[in-house]
Coordinates of C-alpha atoms in Angstrom, one line a residue:
X1 CA 68.8 -50.2 26.3
X2 CA 70.4 -53.3 24.2
X3 CA 73.6 -51.6 24.1
X4 CA 73.4 -51.2 28.1
X5 CA 72.8 -54.7 28.5
X6 CA 75.2 -56.1 26.1
X7 CA 78.2 -56.3 28.4
X8 CA 76.2 -58.1 31.2
X9 CA 74.8 -60.8 28.6
X10 CA 78.3 -61.4 27.4
X11 CA 79.7 -62.0 31.0
X12 CA 76.7 -63.8 32.1
X13 CA 78.0 -67.2 31.5
X14 CA 81.4 -66.5 33.1
X15 CA 79.8 -65.0 36.1
X16 CA 77.1 -68.0 36.3
X17 CA 80.2 -70.3 36.3
X18 CA 82.0 -68.3 39.0
X19 CA 78.9 -68.3 41.3
X20 CA 78.4 -72.0 40.6
X21 CA 82.1 -73.3 41.1
X22 CA 83.5 -70.4 43.1
X23 CA 81.2 -68.7 45.5
X24 CA 78.6 -71.4 46.3
X25 CA 81.4 -74.1 47.3
X26 CA 82.7 -71.4 49.7
X27 CA 79.3 -70.7 51.3
X28 CA 78.6 -74.4 51.5
X29 CA 82.0 -74.9 53.4
X30 CA 81.2 -72.0 55.5
X31 CA 77.8 -73.5 56.4
X32 CA 79.4 -77.2 56.8
X33 CA 82.1 -76.0 59.1
X34 CA 79.5 -75.0 62.0
X35 CA 78.4 -78.7 61.9
X36 CA 79.8 -82.2 62.8
X37 CA 79.1 -83.6 59.3
X38 CA 80.5 -87.1 58.7
X39 CA 80.0 -89.7 56.4
X40 CA 76.9 -91.0 58.4
X41 CA 75.6 -87.4 58.4
X42 CA 76.0 -87.2 54.6
X43 CA 74.1 -90.2 54.2
X44 CA 71.3 -89.2 56.6
X45 CA 71.1 -85.2 57.1
X46 CA 69.0 -85.9 60.3
X47 CA 72.1 -86.9 62.2
X48 CA 74.0 -83.7 61.2
X49 CA 74.1 -81.2 64.4
X50 CA 75.1 -77.5 64.6
X51 CA 78.1 -77.4 67.0
X52 CA 79.1 -73.6 66.7
X53 CA 82.8 -72.9 66.5
X54 CA 84.0 -76.1 68.0
X55 CA 85.5 -77.1 64.7
X56 CA 87.6 -73.9 64.8
X57 CA 88.8 -74.4 68.3
X58 CA 89.8 -77.9 67.8
X59 CA 91.6 -76.9 64.6
X60 CA 93.5 -74.3 66.4
X61 CA 94.6 -76.5 69.0
X62 CA 95.5 -79.4 66.6
X63 CA 99.4 -79.6 66.1
X64 CA 98.9 -81.3 62.8
X65 CA 97.1 -78.6 61.2
X66 CA 99.9 -76.2 62.5
X67 CA 102.6 -78.2 61.1
X68 CA 100.7 -78.4 57.8
X69 CA 100.4 -74.5 57.8
X70 CA 103.8 -74.2 58.6
X71 CA 105.1 -76.5 55.9
X72 CA 102.8 -74.7 53.3
X73 CA 104.8 -71.6 54.5
X74 CA 108.0 -73.0 54.0
X75 CA 106.9 -74.3 50.5
X76 CA 105.6 -70.9 49.5
X77 CA 108.8 -69.2 50.8
X78 CA 110.9 -71.6 48.8
X79 CA 108.9 -71.7 45.8
X80 CA 107.3 -68.6 44.9
X81 CA 110.6 -66.5 44.5
X82 CA 112.2 -69.5 42.6
X83 CA 109.3 -69.8 40.0
X84 CA 109.1 -66.2 39.5
X85 CA 112.8 -65.4 39.0
X86 CA 113.4 -68.5 37.0
X87 CA 110.7 -67.9 34.7
X88 CA 111.5 -64.2 34.3
X89 CA 115.2 -65.2 33.4
X90 CA 114.2 -67.9 31.1
X91 CA 111.7 -65.6 29.3
X92 CA 114.3 -62.8 28.6
X93 CA 116.9 -65.4 27.4
X94 CA 114.1 -66.9 25.2
X95 CA 112.9 -63.5 23.9
X96 CA 116.4 -62.6 22.6
X97 CA 116.3 -64.4 19.4
X98 CA 113.5 -65.1 16.8
X99 CA 115.1 -68.2 15.6
X100 CA 113.2 -71.3 14.9
X101 CA 115.3 -73.2 17.6
X102 CA 114.2 -70.8 20.5
X103 CA 110.8 -70.8 19.4
X104 CA 110.6 -74.6 19.6
X105 CA 112.4 -74.3 22.9
X106 CA 109.4 -72.2 24.2
X107 CA 107.1 -75.1 23.7
X108 CA 109.5 -77.2 25.4
X109 CA 109.4 -75.3 28.5
X110 CA 105.6 -75.4 28.6
X111 CA 105.6 -79.4 28.5
X112 CA 105.9 -80.0 32.2
X113 CA 102.7 -77.6 32.7
X114 CA 100.4 -79.9 30.8
X115 CA 102.1 -83.1 31.9
X116 CA 99.8 -85.3 34.0
X117 CA 101.1 -85.1 37.8
X118 CA 101.0 -89.1 37.7
X119 CA 103.6 -89.3 35.0
X120 CA 105.8 -86.6 36.6
X121 CA 105.8 -88.4 39.9
X122 CA 106.6 -91.7 38.4
X123 CA 109.7 -90.2 36.8
X124 CA 110.6 -87.9 39.8
X125 CA 110.1 -90.8 42.0
X126 CA 112.7 -93.0 40.1
X127 CA 115.2 -90.0 40.0
X128 CA 114.9 -89.5 43.9
X129 CA 115.0 -93.3 44.5
X130 CA 117.7 -93.8 47.5
X131 CA 119.3 -96.9 46.0
X132 CA 118.8 -96.7 42.1
X133 CA 118.1 -93.2 41.4
X134 CA 120.0 -91.1 39.2
X135 CA 120.6 -88.4 41.7
X136 CA 122.3 -90.5 44.1
X137 CA 124.4 -92.2 41.4
X138 CA 125.8 -88.8 40.1
X139 CA 126.7 -88.2 44.0
X140 CA 128.4 -91.5 44.2
X141 CA 130.5 -90.5 41.1
X142 CA 132.1 -87.6 43.1
X143 CA 132.5 -89.6 46.2
X144 CA 129.6 -88.4 48.2
X145 CA 127.2 -90.4 50.1
X146 CA 123.6 -91.1 49.0
X147 CA 120.7 -88.7 50.1
X148 CA 117.4 -89.6 51.5
X149 CA 115.3 -87.1 49.2
X150 CA 111.9 -88.2 50.1
X151 CA 112.3 -89.9 53.5
X152 CA 114.5 -87.2 55.3
X153 CA 112.0 -84.4 57.2
X154 CA 114.1 -81.4 55.9
X155 CA 115.4 -82.7 52.4
X156 CA 111.8 -83.7 51.5
X157 CA 110.7 -80.2 51.2
X158 CA 113.5 -79.2 49.2
X159 CA 112.8 -82.4 46.9
X160 CA 109.1 -81.4 46.5
X161 CA 109.8 -77.9 45.9
X162 CA 112.3 -78.9 43.1
X163 CA 109.5 -80.8 41.2
X164 CA 106.9 -78.0 41.8
X165 CA 109.2 -75.3 40.2
X166 CA 110.2 -77.3 37.3
X167 CA 106.5 -78.1 36.9
X168 CA 105.2 -74.6 37.3
X169 CA 107.6 -72.5 35.6
X170 CA 106.3 -73.3 32.1
X171 CA 102.9 -71.0 32.2
X172 CA 104.8 -68.2 33.8
X173 CA 107.4 -68.3 30.9
X174 CA 104.5 -67.8 28.3
X175 CA 103.1 -65.0 30.2
X176 CA 106.4 -63.3 30.4
X177 CA 107.0 -63.9 26.8
X178 CA 103.7 -62.4 25.9
X179 CA 104.3 -59.2 28.1
X180 CA 107.9 -58.8 26.5
X181 CA 106.0 -58.6 23.1
X182 CA 104.8 -55.4 24.3
X183 CA 107.9 -53.7 25.2
X184 CA 108.7 -50.9 22.8
X185 CA 111.3 -51.5 20.3
X186 CA 112.3 -48.1 20.0
X187 CA 113.4 -47.9 23.7
X188 CA 115.7 -50.8 23.1
X189 CA 117.1 -49.3 19.9
X190 CA 117.8 -45.9 21.8
X191 CA 119.3 -47.6 24.6
X192 CA 121.6 -49.5 22.1
X193 CA 122.6 -46.2 20.5
X194 CA 123.7 -44.8 24.0
X195 CA 125.8 -47.8 24.4
X196 CA 123.7 -49.8 27.0
X197 CA 124.2 -53.6 27.1
X198 CA 121.8 -56.2 27.1
X199 CA 121.9 -56.6 31.0
X200 CA 121.5 -52.8 31.3
X201 CA 118.7 -52.9 29.0
X202 CA 117.0 -55.6 30.6
X203 CA 117.4 -54.0 34.1
X204 CA 116.6 -50.3 33.2
X205 CA 114.0 -50.9 30.5
X206 CA 112.6 -54.1 30.0
X207 CA 111.9 -55.2 33.8
X208 CA 110.4 -52.0 34.8
X209 CA 107.7 -52.3 32.0
X210 CA 107.0 -55.7 32.9
X211 CA 105.9 -54.7 36.3
X212 CA 102.2 -55.7 36.0
X213 CA 103.3 -59.0 34.3
X214 CA 105.5 -59.8 37.5
X215 CA 102.8 -58.6 39.7
X216 CA 100.2 -60.9 38.2
X217 CA 102.6 -63.8 37.9
X218 CA 103.6 -63.3 41.7
X219 CA 100.1 -63.1 43.0
X220 CA 98.9 -66.3 40.9
X221 CA 102.1 -68.1 42.1
X222 CA 101.5 -67.4 45.7
X223 CA 97.9 -68.5 45.6
X224 CA 98.9 -71.6 43.9
X225 CA 101.6 -72.5 46.5
X226 CA 99.4 -71.9 49.3
X227 CA 97.0 -74.5 47.8
X228 CA 100.1 -76.7 47.2
X229 CA 98.7 -80.2 47.0
X230 CA 99.8 -82.4 43.9
X231 CA 103.4 -83.0 44.5
X232 CA 103.3 -84.0 48.0
X233 CA 100.2 -86.4 47.3
X234 CA 101.6 -88.2 44.7
X235 CA 105.2 -88.4 45.8
X236 CA 105.1 -88.7 49.8
X237 CA 101.5 -88.7 50.8
X238 CA 102.6 -86.0 53.3
X239 CA 105.4 -88.1 55.0
X240 CA 107.7 -88.7 56.4
X241 CA 106.2 -87.9 59.7
X242 CA 103.9 -85.2 58.2
X243 CA 107.1 -83.2 57.1
X244 CA 105.7 -82.7 53.8
X245 CA 101.9 -82.4 54.4
X246 CA 100.3 -79.0 53.2
X247 CA 97.4 -77.5 54.4
X248 CA 95.6 -78.8 51.1
X249 CA 96.8 -82.3 51.8
X250 CA 95.9 -82.2 55.3
X251 CA 92.2 -80.9 54.7
X252 CA 92.0 -83.6 51.9
X253 CA 93.3 -86.5 54.4
X254 CA 90.8 -85.2 57.1
X255 CA 87.7 -84.7 54.7
X256 CA 88.0 -87.7 52.5
X257 CA 90.2 -90.2 54.5
X258 CA 88.7 -89.7 58.0
X259 CA 85.4 -88.3 56.9
X260 CA 85.3 -85.5 59.1
X261 CA 83.8 -83.1 56.7
X262 CA 82.9 -80.4 59.1
X263 CA 86.5 -80.4 60.6
X264 CA 87.9 -80.3 57.0
X265 CA 85.4 -77.6 56.0
X266 CA 86.5 -75.3 58.9
X267 CA 90.3 -75.7 57.6
X268 CA 89.2 -74.9 54.1
X269 CA 87.6 -71.5 55.4
X270 CA 90.6 -70.6 57.2
X271 CA 93.0 -71.3 54.3
X272 CA 90.4 -69.3 52.1
X273 CA 91.0 -66.2 54.6
X274 CA 94.5 -66.6 54.3
X275 CA 94.8 -66.6 50.7
X276 CA 92.2 -63.6 50.5
X277 CA 94.3 -61.7 53.1
X278 CA 97.5 -62.4 51.2
X279 CA 95.9 -61.2 47.9
X280 CA 94.2 -58.3 49.3
X281 CA 97.7 -57.1 51.0
X282 CA 99.4 -57.6 47.5
X283 CA 96.7 -55.5 45.7
X284 CA 97.0 -52.8 48.1
X285 CA 100.8 -52.7 47.8
X286 CA 100.5 -52.6 43.9
X287 CA 97.9 -49.9 44.2
X288 CA 99.9 -47.8 46.7
X289 CA 103.0 -48.3 44.2
X290 CA 101.1 -47.2 41.3
X291 CA 99.8 -44.1 43.2
X292 CA 103.2 -43.4 44.0

């Protein structure tokens, strides 16, 4: 009996944390989304009224929400492939040598992932500065005009994606490097004896054996980019004219700046459903590929 219950006892703390900080907040947000809760209602619950699906109806007719949703889609389309491919390529290059320099370089790539976003925003804010920034200075050296990195509605998306890609590759590189340690060296040695070069070994042996790691990194990266918040919040505040407002930033501004907690909760439920749907589609695709 003790043997049967041991696994459940061991996972109980993790399950308790998941329920308390994962499932419970989702259920609370779902409940609040059917009310008109605001700052006054938060102070006096008797002022909270049940309004049904009015928040969802208003949300779907809100052009600001649709703009934020479209911005988030653009961020994900630009950022997810860049992060996954760049992380994989860098991991393959770093794994080629066991020299101490390359081992130290692995730590260097992980530094942006653990650096405070405020410090990152200060550095990149100076780089993007229209008058005194390094990027525009480099452009001036080749005779090109300055670029409005953070004030142009189109360019601001690419600017934020660049920062997020630079910041997000470190952890994925570590994951790929860990997966690369499980590639059997016998396969690589046999391929070398057959005359295969490094590129051929990577394409025909290494990458196919990293399919699960690539799937894991892809799905976690998509979830992270659908919740894209830090970079637009600290660098642009969603501007100019909402061009860099993501769904998460829209929910933050609606809930904490405008104190429309019911309205923001409805948006968070929709975002949760989108993330869940995308994740399920990927898992089903992965399962179908494995069965095939």
